[in-house]
Amino acid sequence: GNSVTQMEGPVTLSEEAFLTINCTYTATGYPSLFWYVQYPGEGLQLLLKATKADDKGSNKGFEATYRKETTSFHLEKGSVQVSDSAVYFCALSPYNFNKFYFGSGTKLNVKP
Amino acid sequence: DTGVSQDPRHKITKRGQNVTFRCDPISEHNRLYWYRQTLGQGPEFLTYFQNEAQLEKSRLLSDRFSAERPKGSFSTLEIQRTEQGDSAMYLCASTKPDHANEQFFGPGTRLTVL
């Protein structure tokens, strides 16, 4: 079956620290992988995506690489800001995007 | 784009009552998805429409749940005989043709069943 596992939070970092949020997946076939972000009081927004192995998705300084050999899609950012404080969700979808599977979310708190 | 809208934003009901939620996707978005999200968890897929056709339903969608998208535009999600376990945030998302991997989410409807 299809599922996503991501590291539990909350993750608390100081401003300008390096961020890694781990995400691993189980899937049949060749899924697309996503990171979504939910800022306080707002709806989910697509942050980045990768559609095939070795693709790197990037946006707003965040990056994640689709690693088929380790079934992982870890989110990284070199220098976090207070404004990055949010809940981050890893997700996957089969090739036809008929459904999406989300992880349980990781809350990030960035302190000034 | 005006964004995906959902109505109501909050609903409090008593156990056993029926409730209906509405989702208006972004104009010309042909796919529409419903999710349920409980506190501390990620969204769980419920069902998916392509235009007016309901093409996928999760096993989470018991026979008390029904969704429609009669004209391929807005969609409704009805829960009959609500139970306390139905308390959750109900999310709607839509995607445009040829960009099915880019979901745009609405703000959600928070349901509380007393």
PDB file of N, CA, C and O in Angstrom, chain A residues 19-93:
ATOM      1  N   LEU A  19      17.937  23.265   8.672  1.00  0.00           N
ATOM      2  CA  LEU A  19      16.744  22.465   8.927  1.00  0.00           C
ATOM      3  C   LEU A  19      16.753  21.189   8.103  1.00  0.00           C
ATOM      4  O   LEU A  19      17.042  21.214   6.899  1.00  0.00           O
ATOM      5  N   THR A  20      16.425  20.088   8.746  1.00  0.00           N
ATOM      6  CA  THR A  20      16.097  18.847   8.054  1.00  0.00           C
ATOM      7  C   THR A  20      14.842  18.263   8.686  1.00  0.00           C
ATOM      8  O   THR A  20      14.784  18.129   9.914  1.00  0.00           O
ATOM      9  N   ILE A  21      13.859  17.953   7.864  1.00  0.00           N
ATOM     10  CA  ILE A  21      12.680  17.210   8.322  1.00  0.00           C
ATOM     11  C   ILE A  21      12.633  15.936   7.494  1.00  0.00           C
ATOM     12  O   ILE A  21      12.530  15.979   6.264  1.00  0.00           O
ATOM     13  N   ASN A  22      12.712  14.808   8.188  1.00  0.00           N
ATOM     14  CA  ASN A  22      12.779  13.524   7.490  1.00  0.00           C
ATOM     15  C   ASN A  22      11.409  13.043   7.042  1.00  0.00           C
ATOM     16  O   ASN A  22      10.414  13.186   7.761  1.00  0.00           O
ATOM     17  N   CYS A  23      11.388  12.439   5.859  1.00  0.00           N
ATOM     18  CA  CYS A  23      10.170  11.850   5.313  1.00  0.00           C
ATOM     19  C   CYS A  23      10.560  10.583   4.559  1.00  0.00           C
ATOM     20  O   CYS A  23      11.450  10.617   3.705  1.00  0.00           O
ATOM     21  N   THR A  24       9.898   9.490   4.884  1.00  0.00           N
ATOM     22  CA  THR A  24      10.066   8.254   4.123  1.00  0.00           C
ATOM     23  C   THR A  24       8.701   7.781   3.665  1.00  0.00           C
ATOM     24  O   THR A  24       7.676   8.132   4.258  1.00  0.00           O
ATOM     25  N   TYR A  25       8.696   6.987   2.627  1.00  0.00           N
ATOM     26  CA  TYR A  25       7.417   6.592   2.063  1.00  0.00           C
ATOM     27  C   TYR A  25       7.411   5.120   1.679  1.00  0.00           C
ATOM     28  O   TYR A  25       8.453   4.500   1.504  1.00  0.00           O
ATOM     29  N   THR A  26       6.220   4.595   1.564  1.00  0.00           N
ATOM     30  CA  THR A  26       5.975   3.268   1.010  1.00  0.00           C
ATOM     31  C   THR A  26       4.968   3.458  -0.110  1.00  0.00           C
ATOM     32  O   THR A  26       3.953   4.140   0.077  1.00  0.00           O
ATOM     33  N   ALA A  27       5.263   2.895  -1.262  1.00  0.00           N
ATOM     34  CA  ALA A  27       4.363   3.116  -2.392  1.00  0.00           C
ATOM     35  C   ALA A  27       4.427   1.952  -3.364  1.00  0.00           C
ATOM     36  O   ALA A  27       5.449   1.275  -3.492  1.00  0.00           O
ATOM     37  N   THR A  28       3.325   1.778  -4.058  1.00  0.00           N
ATOM     38  CA  THR A  28       3.295   0.856  -5.193  1.00  0.00           C
ATOM     39  C   THR A  28       3.518   1.707  -6.440  1.00  0.00           C
ATOM     40  O   THR A  28       2.968   2.801  -6.576  1.00  0.00           O
ATOM     41  N   GLY A  29       4.352   1.221  -7.316  1.00  0.00           N
ATOM     42  CA  GLY A  29       4.611   1.964  -8.535  1.00  0.00           C
ATOM     43  C   GLY A  29       5.552   3.126  -8.300  1.00  0.00           C
ATOM     44  O   GLY A  29       6.404   3.094  -7.406  1.00  0.00           O
ATOM     45  N   TYR A  30       5.358   4.173  -9.072  1.00  0.00           N
ATOM     46  CA  TYR A  30       6.274   5.310  -9.058  1.00  0.00           C
ATOM     47  C   TYR A  30       5.496   6.584  -8.740  1.00  0.00           C
ATOM     48  O   TYR A  30       5.008   7.276  -9.627  1.00  0.00           O
ATOM     49  N   PRO A  31       5.403   6.895  -7.445  1.00  0.00           N
ATOM     50  CA  PRO A  31       4.582   8.043  -7.060  1.00  0.00           C
ATOM     51  C   PRO A  31       5.289   9.372  -7.290  1.00  0.00           C
ATOM     52  O   PRO A  31       6.501   9.417  -7.504  1.00  0.00           O
ATOM     53  N   SER A  32       4.534  10.446  -7.242  1.00  0.00           N
ATOM     54  CA  SER A  32       5.087  11.789  -7.102  1.00  0.00           C
ATOM     55  C   SER A  32       5.119  12.130  -5.621  1.00  0.00           C
ATOM     56  O   SER A  32       4.290  11.633  -4.848  1.00  0.00           O
ATOM     57  N   LEU A  33       6.073  12.974  -5.241  1.00  0.00           N
ATOM     58  CA  LEU A  33       6.256  13.327  -3.836  1.00  0.00           C
ATOM     59  C   LEU A  33       6.136  14.829  -3.648  1.00  0.00           C
ATOM     60  O   LEU A  33       6.513  15.608  -4.548  1.00  0.00           O
ATOM     61  N   PHE A  34       5.631  15.228  -2.481  1.00  0.00           N
ATOM     62  CA  PHE A  34       5.310  16.633  -2.245  1.00  0.00           C
ATOM     63  C   PHE A  34       5.658  17.027  -0.806  1.00  0.00           C
ATOM     64  O   PHE A  34       5.627  16.189   0.098  1.00  0.00           O
ATOM     65  N   TRP A  35       5.924  18.307  -0.637  1.00  0.00           N
ATOM     66  CA  TRP A  35       5.899  18.923   0.678  1.00  0.00           C
ATOM     67  C   TRP A  35       4.886  20.052   0.647  1.00  0.00           C
ATOM     68  O   TRP A  35       4.904  20.894  -0.261  1.00  0.00           O
ATOM     69  N   TYR A  36       3.987  20.035   1.647  1.00  0.00           N
ATOM     70  CA  TYR A  36       3.019  21.100   1.835  1.00  0.00           C
ATOM     71  C   TYR A  36       3.348  21.826   3.145  1.00  0.00           C
ATOM     72  O   TYR A  36       3.894  21.240   4.076  1.00  0.00           O
ATOM     73  N   VAL A  37       2.952  23.091   3.206  1.00  0.00           N
ATOM     74  CA  VAL A  37       3.176  23.872   4.419  1.00  0.00           C
ATOM     75  C   VAL A  37       1.868  24.516   4.849  1.00  0.00           C
ATOM     76  O   VAL A  37       1.044  24.909   4.012  1.00  0.00           O
ATOM     77  N   GLN A  38       1.664  24.550   6.143  1.00  0.00           N
ATOM     78  CA  GLN A  38       0.475  25.192   6.708  1.00  0.00           C
ATOM     79  C   GLN A  38       0.923  26.220   7.729  1.00  0.00           C
ATOM     80  O   GLN A  38       1.363  25.866   8.838  1.00  0.00           O
ATOM     81  N   TYR A  39       0.835  27.489   7.370  1.00  0.00           N
ATOM     82  CA  TYR A  39       1.173  28.565   8.292  1.00  0.00           C
ATOM     83  C   TYR A  39       0.030  28.765   9.276  1.00  0.00           C
ATOM     84  O   TYR A  39      -1.117  28.427   8.969  1.00  0.00           O
ATOM     85  N   PRO A  40       0.313  29.309  10.441  1.00  0.00           N
ATOM     86  CA  PRO A  40      -0.732  29.484  11.456  1.00  0.00           C
ATOM     87  C   PRO A  40      -1.947  30.220  10.904  1.00  0.00           C
ATOM     88  O   PRO A  40      -1.817  31.294  10.314  1.00  0.00           O
ATOM     89  N   GLY A  41      -3.111  29.613  11.068  1.00  0.00           N
ATOM     90  CA  GLY A  41      -4.359  30.251  10.652  1.00  0.00           C
ATOM     91  C   GLY A  41      -4.628  30.205   9.157  1.00  0.00           C
ATOM     92  O   GLY A  41      -5.595  30.820   8.694  1.00  0.00           O
ATOM     93  N   GLU A  42      -3.802  29.489   8.405  1.00  0.00           N
ATOM     94  CA  GLU A  42      -3.978  29.432   6.960  1.00  0.00           C
ATOM     95  C   GLU A  42      -4.182  28.007   6.472  1.00  0.00           C
ATOM     96  O   GLU A  42      -3.988  27.051   7.208  1.00  0.00           O
ATOM     97  N   GLY A  43      -4.587  27.870   5.218  1.00  0.00           N
ATOM     98  CA  GLY A  43      -4.764  26.557   4.609  1.00  0.00           C
ATOM     99  C   GLY A  43      -3.448  25.979   4.119  1.00  0.00           C
ATOM    100  O   GLY A  43      -2.429  26.650   4.089  1.00  0.00           O
ATOM    101  N   LEU A  44      -3.503  24.716   3.738  1.00  0.00           N
ATOM    102  CA  LEU A  44      -2.311  24.046   3.200  1.00  0.00           C
ATOM    103  C   LEU A  44      -1.898  24.653   1.871  1.00  0.00           C
ATOM    104  O   LEU A  44      -2.745  24.965   1.026  1.00  0.00           O
ATOM    105  N   GLN A  45      -0.593  24.797   1.682  1.00  0.00           N
ATOM    106  CA  GLN A  45      -0.053  25.302   0.428  1.00  0.00           C
ATOM    107  C   GLN A  45       1.034  24.348  -0.066  1.00  0.00           C
ATOM    108  O   GLN A  45       1.825  23.854   0.740  1.00  0.00           O
ATOM    109  N   LEU A  46       1.063  24.139  -1.369  1.00  0.00           N
ATOM    110  CA  LEU A  46       2.129  23.334  -1.936  1.00  0.00           C
ATOM    111  C   LEU A  46       3.450  24.091  -1.811  1.00  0.00           C
ATOM    112  O   LEU A  46       3.551  25.242  -2.237  1.00  0.00           O
ATOM    113  N   LEU A  47       4.458  23.448  -1.236  1.00  0.00           N
ATOM    114  CA  LEU A  47       5.767  24.075  -1.086  1.00  0.00           C
ATOM    115  C   LEU A  47       6.696  23.652  -2.225  1.00  0.00           C
ATOM    116  O   LEU A  47       7.319  24.493  -2.863  1.00  0.00           O
ATOM    117  N   LEU A  48       6.787  22.346  -2.470  1.00  0.00           N
ATOM    118  CA  LEU A  48       7.611  21.852  -3.566  1.00  0.00           C
ATOM    119  C   LEU A  48       7.190  20.433  -3.918  1.00  0.00           C
ATOM    120  O   LEU A  48       6.463  19.787  -3.162  1.00  0.00           O
ATOM    121  N   LYS A  49       7.667  19.965  -5.064  1.00  0.00           N
ATOM    122  CA  LYS A  49       7.285  18.635  -5.518  1.00  0.00           C
ATOM    123  C   LYS A  49       8.410  18.029  -6.353  1.00  0.00           C
ATOM    124  O   LYS A  49       9.289  18.747  -6.848  1.00  0.00           O
ATOM    125  N   ALA A  50       8.343  16.692  -6.497  1.00  0.00           N
ATOM    126  CA  ALA A  50       9.262  15.967  -7.377  1.00  0.00           C
ATOM    127  C   ALA A  50       8.492  14.800  -7.966  1.00  0.00           C
ATOM    128  O   ALA A  50       7.775  14.103  -7.240  1.00  0.00           O
ATOM    129  N   THR A  51       8.616  14.600  -9.250  1.00  0.00           N
ATOM    130  CA  THR A  51       7.771  13.618  -9.908  1.00  0.00           C
ATOM    131  C   THR A  51       8.475  12.324 -10.264  1.00  0.00           C
ATOM    132  O   THR A  51       7.823  11.336 -10.598  1.00  0.00           O
ATOM    133  N   LYS A  52       9.818  12.294 -10.208  1.00  0.00           N
ATOM    134  CA  LYS A  52      10.500  11.038 -10.486  1.00  0.00           C
ATOM    135  C   LYS A  52      11.806  10.969  -9.716  1.00  0.00           C
ATOM    136  O   LYS A  52      12.292  11.977  -9.187  1.00  0.00           O
ATOM    137  N   ALA A  53      12.363   9.771  -9.673  1.00  0.00           N
ATOM    138  CA  ALA A  53      13.581   9.534  -8.893  1.00  0.00           C
ATOM    139  C   ALA A  53      14.699  10.491  -9.297  1.00  0.00           C
ATOM    140  O   ALA A  53      14.869  10.798 -10.477  1.00  0.00           O
ATOM    141  N   ASP A  54      15.400  10.973  -8.276  1.00  0.00           N
ATOM    142  CA  ASP A  54      16.544  11.890  -8.400  1.00  0.00           C
ATOM    143  C   ASP A  54      16.140  13.331  -8.720  1.00  0.00           C
ATOM    144  O   ASP A  54      17.004  14.203  -8.763  1.00  0.00           O
ATOM    145  N   ASP A  55      14.861  13.585  -8.923  1.00  0.00           N
ATOM    146  CA  ASP A  55      14.403  14.968  -9.090  1.00  0.00           C
ATOM    147  C   ASP A  55      14.612  15.720  -7.796  1.00  0.00           C
ATOM    148  O   ASP A  55      14.412  15.180  -6.702  1.00  0.00           O
ATOM    149  N   LYS A  56      14.951  16.981  -7.891  1.00  0.00           N
ATOM    150  CA  LYS A  56      15.030  17.850  -6.719  1.00  0.00           C
ATOM    151  C   LYS A  56      13.965  18.921  -6.863  1.00  0.00           C
ATOM    152  O   LYS A  56      13.941  19.646  -7.856  1.00  0.00           O
ATOM    153  N   GLY A  57      13.097  19.004  -5.864  1.00  0.00           N
ATOM    154  CA  GLY A  57      12.140  20.091  -5.812  1.00  0.00           C
ATOM    155  C   GLY A  57      12.706  21.208  -4.964  1.00  0.00           C
ATOM    156  O   GLY A  57      13.405  20.954  -3.974  1.00  0.00           O
ATOM    157  N   SER A  58      12.408  22.456  -5.336  1.00  0.00           N
ATOM    158  CA  SER A  58      12.927  23.572  -4.547  1.00  0.00           C
ATOM    159  C   SER A  58      11.978  24.750  -4.621  1.00  0.00           C
ATOM    160  O   SER A  58      11.297  24.965  -5.635  1.00  0.00           O
ATOM    161  N   ASN A  59      11.937  25.516  -3.539  1.00  0.00           N
ATOM    162  CA  ASN A  59      11.076  26.695  -3.481  1.00  0.00           C
ATOM    163  C   ASN A  59      11.382  27.432  -2.186  1.00  0.00           C
ATOM    164  O   ASN A  59      11.510  26.820  -1.120  1.00  0.00           O
ATOM    165  N   LYS A  60      11.497  28.736  -2.252  1.00  0.00           N
ATOM    166  CA  LYS A  60      11.678  29.605  -1.074  1.00  0.00           C
ATOM    167  C   LYS A  60      12.875  29.161  -0.226  1.00  0.00           C
ATOM    168  O   LYS A  60      12.854  29.307   1.000  1.00  0.00           O
ATOM    169  N   GLY A  61      13.900  28.631  -0.841  1.00  0.00           N
ATOM    170  CA  GLY A  61      15.081  28.196  -0.104  1.00  0.00           C
ATOM    171  C   GLY A  61      14.995  26.778   0.427  1.00  0.00           C
ATOM    172  O   GLY A  61      15.975  26.245   0.944  1.00  0.00           O
ATOM    173  N   PHE A  62      13.840  26.150   0.322  1.00  0.00           N
ATOM    174  CA  PHE A  62      13.667  24.760   0.730  1.00  0.00           C
ATOM    175  C   PHE A  62      13.997  23.836  -0.442  1.00  0.00           C
ATOM    176  O   PHE A  62      13.751  24.174  -1.591  1.00  0.00           O
ATOM    177  N   GLU A  63      14.537  22.659  -0.106  1.00  0.00           N
ATOM    178  CA  GLU A  63      14.843  21.659  -1.122  1.00  0.00           C
ATOM    179  C   GLU A  63      14.500  20.273  -0.614  1.00  0.00           C
ATOM    180  O   GLU A  63      14.553  20.018   0.598  1.00  0.00           O
ATOM    181  N   ALA A  64      14.184  19.385  -1.547  1.00  0.00           N
ATOM    182  CA  ALA A  64      14.010  17.972  -1.203  1.00  0.00           C
ATOM    183  C   ALA A  64      14.319  17.159  -2.449  1.00  0.00           C
ATOM    184  O   ALA A  64      13.915  17.543  -3.560  1.00  0.00           O
ATOM    185  N   THR A  65      15.024  16.052  -2.277  1.00  0.00           N
ATOM    186  CA  THR A  65      15.405  15.201  -3.401  1.00  0.00           C
ATOM    187  C   THR A  65      14.710  13.853  -3.291  1.00  0.00           C
ATOM    188  O   THR A  65      14.727  13.218  -2.232  1.00  0.00           O
ATOM    189  N   TYR A  66      14.118  13.424  -4.361  1.00  0.00           N
ATOM    190  CA  TYR A  66      13.396  12.154  -4.460  1.00  0.00           C
ATOM    191  C   TYR A  66      14.433  11.033  -4.529  1.00  0.00           C
ATOM    192  O   TYR A  66      15.108  10.855  -5.546  1.00  0.00           O
ATOM    193  N   ARG A  67      14.547  10.250  -3.444  1.00  0.00           N
ATOM    194  CA  ARG A  67      15.525   9.173  -3.365  1.00  0.00           C
ATOM    195  C   ARG A  67      14.789   7.844  -3.395  1.00  0.00           C
ATOM    196  O   ARG A  67      14.230   7.406  -2.391  1.00  0.00           O
ATOM    197  N   LYS A  68      14.820   7.201  -4.549  1.00  0.00           N
ATOM    198  CA  LYS A  68      14.095   5.937  -4.690  1.00  0.00           C
ATOM    199  C   LYS A  68      14.778   4.828  -3.897  1.00  0.00           C
ATOM    200  O   LYS A  68      14.121   3.965  -3.303  1.00  0.00           O
ATOM    201  N   GLU A  69      16.112   4.860  -3.863  1.00  0.00           N
ATOM    202  CA  GLU A  69      16.837   3.763  -3.220  1.00  0.00           C
ATOM    203  C   GLU A  69      16.614   3.732  -1.718  1.00  0.00           C
ATOM    204  O   GLU A  69      16.640   2.658  -1.105  1.00  0.00           O
ATOM    205  N   THR A  70      16.360   4.896  -1.119  1.00  0.00           N
ATOM    206  CA  THR A  70      16.098   4.949   0.326  1.00  0.00           C
ATOM    207  C   THR A  70      14.644   5.294   0.616  1.00  0.00           C
ATOM    208  O   THR A  70      14.266   5.470   1.781  1.00  0.00           O
ATOM    209  N   THR A  71      13.827   5.351  -0.409  1.00  0.00           N
ATOM    210  CA  THR A  71      12.402   5.759  -0.309  1.00  0.00           C
ATOM    211  C   THR A  71      12.240   6.948   0.618  1.00  0.00           C
ATOM    212  O   THR A  71      11.455   6.925   1.587  1.00  0.00           O
ATOM    213  N   SER A  72      12.985   8.012   0.308  1.00  0.00           N
ATOM    214  CA  SER A  72      12.949   9.181   1.172  1.00  0.00           C
ATOM    215  C   SER A  72      12.771  10.463   0.373  1.00  0.00           C
ATOM    216  O   SER A  72      13.036  10.506  -0.839  1.00  0.00           O
ATOM    217  N   PHE A  73      12.328  11.498   1.072  1.00  0.00           N
ATOM    218  CA  PHE A  73      12.117  12.823   0.452  1.00  0.00           C
ATOM    219  C   PHE A  73      12.276  13.846   1.572  1.00  0.00           C
ATOM    220  O   PHE A  73      11.357  14.543   1.950  1.00  0.00           O
ATOM    221  N   HIS A  74      13.477  13.957   2.096  1.00  0.00           N
ATOM    222  CA  HIS A  74      13.741  14.814   3.247  1.00  0.00           C
ATOM    223  C   HIS A  74      13.735  16.284   2.853  1.00  0.00           C
ATOM    224  O   HIS A  74      14.344  16.667   1.846  1.00  0.00           O
ATOM    225  N   LEU A  75      13.137  17.100   3.688  1.00  0.00           N
ATOM    226  CA  LEU A  75      13.069  18.547   3.447  1.00  0.00           C
ATOM    227  C   LEU A  75      14.241  19.230   4.136  1.00  0.00           C
ATOM    228  O   LEU A  75      14.512  18.969   5.306  1.00  0.00           O
ATOM    229  N   GLU A  76      14.916  20.137   3.412  1.00  0.00           N
ATOM    230  CA  GLU A  76      16.064  20.838   3.976  1.00  0.00           C
ATOM    231  C   GLU A  76      15.992  22.325   3.641  1.00  0.00           C
ATOM    232  O   GLU A  76      15.445  22.718   2.611  1.00  0.00           O
ATOM    233  N   LYS A  77      16.558  23.109   4.555  1.00  0.00           N
ATOM    234  CA  LYS A  77      16.754  24.533   4.295  1.00  0.00           C
ATOM    235  C   LYS A  77      18.014  24.953   5.021  1.00  0.00           C
ATOM    236  O   LYS A  77      18.205  24.616   6.192  1.00  0.00           O
ATOM    237  N   GLY A  78      18.835  25.709   4.343  1.00  0.00           N
ATOM    238  CA  GLY A  78      20.134  26.046   4.889  1.00  0.00           C
ATOM    239  C   GLY A  78      20.099  27.035   6.038  1.00  0.00           C
ATOM    240  O   GLY A  78      20.944  26.994   6.942  1.00  0.00           O
ATOM    241  N   SER A  79      19.110  27.943   6.026  1.00  0.00           N
ATOM    242  CA  SER A  79      19.073  28.992   7.034  1.00  0.00           C
ATOM    243  C   SER A  79      17.615  29.382   7.262  1.00  0.00           C
ATOM    244  O   SER A  79      17.031  30.086   6.437  1.00  0.00           O
ATOM    245  N   VAL A  80      17.052  28.896   8.357  1.00  0.00           N
ATOM    246  CA  VAL A  80      15.622  29.157   8.586  1.00  0.00           C
ATOM    247  C   VAL A  80      15.391  30.546   9.165  1.00  0.00           C
ATOM    248  O   VAL A  80      16.273  31.130   9.811  1.00  0.00           O
ATOM    249  N   GLN A  81      14.191  31.051   8.921  1.00  0.00           N
ATOM    250  CA  GLN A  81      13.773  32.344   9.446  1.00  0.00           C
ATOM    251  C   GLN A  81      12.568  32.147  10.356  1.00  0.00           C
ATOM    252  O   GLN A  81      11.873  31.119  10.268  1.00  0.00           O
ATOM    253  N   VAL A  82      12.298  33.138  11.170  1.00  0.00           N
ATOM    254  CA  VAL A  82      11.142  33.064  12.059  1.00  0.00           C
ATOM    255  C   VAL A  82       9.864  32.843  11.250  1.00  0.00           C
ATOM    256  O   VAL A  82       8.961  32.104  11.661  1.00  0.00           O
ATOM    257  N   SER A  83       9.810  33.435  10.071  1.00  0.00           N
ATOM    258  CA  SER A  83       8.625  33.332   9.216  1.00  0.00           C
ATOM    259  C   SER A  83       8.414  31.922   8.651  1.00  0.00           C
ATOM    260  O   SER A  83       7.364  31.639   8.055  1.00  0.00           O
ATOM    261  N   ASP A  84       9.390  31.039   8.818  1.00  0.00           N
ATOM    262  CA  ASP A  84       9.238  29.647   8.380  1.00  0.00           C
ATOM    263  C   ASP A  84       8.489  28.795   9.401  1.00  0.00           C
ATOM    264  O   ASP A  84       8.191  27.621   9.133  1.00  0.00           O
ATOM    265  N   SER A  85       8.188  29.362  10.539  1.00  0.00           N
ATOM    266  CA  SER A  85       7.447  28.626  11.574  1.00  0.00           C
ATOM    267  C   SER A  85       6.086  28.211  11.022  1.00  0.00           C
ATOM    268  O   SER A  85       5.293  29.061  10.598  1.00  0.00           O
ATOM    269  N   ALA A  86       5.832  26.923  11.012  1.00  0.00           N
ATOM    270  CA  ALA A  86       4.628  26.387  10.382  1.00  0.00           C
ATOM    271  C   ALA A  86       4.603  24.881  10.618  1.00  0.00           C
ATOM    272  O   ALA A  86       5.510  24.323  11.243  1.00  0.00           O
ATOM    273  N   VAL A  87       3.568  24.246  10.091  1.00  0.00           N
ATOM    274  CA  VAL A  87       3.522  22.776  10.086  1.00  0.00           C
ATOM    275  C   VAL A  87       3.794  22.306   8.662  1.00  0.00           C
ATOM    276  O   VAL A  87       3.191  22.813   7.712  1.00  0.00           O
ATOM    277  N   TYR A  88       4.687  21.341   8.531  1.00  0.00           N
ATOM    278  CA  TYR A  88       5.101  20.834   7.227  1.00  0.00           C
ATOM    279  C   TYR A  88       4.609  19.404   7.057  1.00  0.00           C
ATOM    280  O   TYR A  88       4.805  18.560   7.936  1.00  0.00           O
ATOM    281  N   PHE A  89       3.994  19.142   5.908  1.00  0.00           N
ATOM    282  CA  PHE A  89       3.437  17.828   5.607  1.00  0.00           C
ATOM    283  C   PHE A  89       4.111  17.253   4.368  1.00  0.00           C
ATOM    284  O   PHE A  89       4.153  17.904   3.320  1.00  0.00           O
ATOM    285  N   CYS A  90       4.571  16.024   4.498  1.00  0.00           N
ATOM    286  CA  CYS A  90       5.078  15.274   3.355  1.00  0.00           C
ATOM    287  C   CYS A  90       3.906  14.485   2.765  1.00  0.00           C
ATOM    288  O   CYS A  90       3.019  14.021   3.516  1.00  0.00           O
ATOM    289  N   ALA A  91       3.869  14.328   1.450  1.00  0.00           N
ATOM    290  CA  ALA A  91       2.746  13.630   0.827  1.00  0.00           C
ATOM    291  C   ALA A  91       3.212  12.900  -0.434  1.00  0.00           C
ATOM    292  O   ALA A  91       4.235  13.254  -1.020  1.00  0.00           O
ATOM    293  N   LEU A  92       2.450  11.903  -0.821  1.00  0.00           N
ATOM    294  CA  LEU A  92       2.708  11.232  -2.091  1.00  0.00           C
ATOM    295  C   LEU A  92       1.403  11.013  -2.836  1.00  0.00           C
ATOM    296  O   LEU A  92       0.319  10.991  -2.250  1.00  0.00           O
ATOM    297  N   SER A  93       1.534  10.840  -4.150  1.00  0.00           N
ATOM    298  CA  SER A  93       0.380  10.530  -4.972  1.00  0.00           C
ATOM    299  C   SER A  93       0.800   9.549  -6.058  1.00  0.00           C
ATOM    300  O   SER A  93       1.873   9.707  -6.638  1.00  0.00           O
TER     301      SER A  93
END
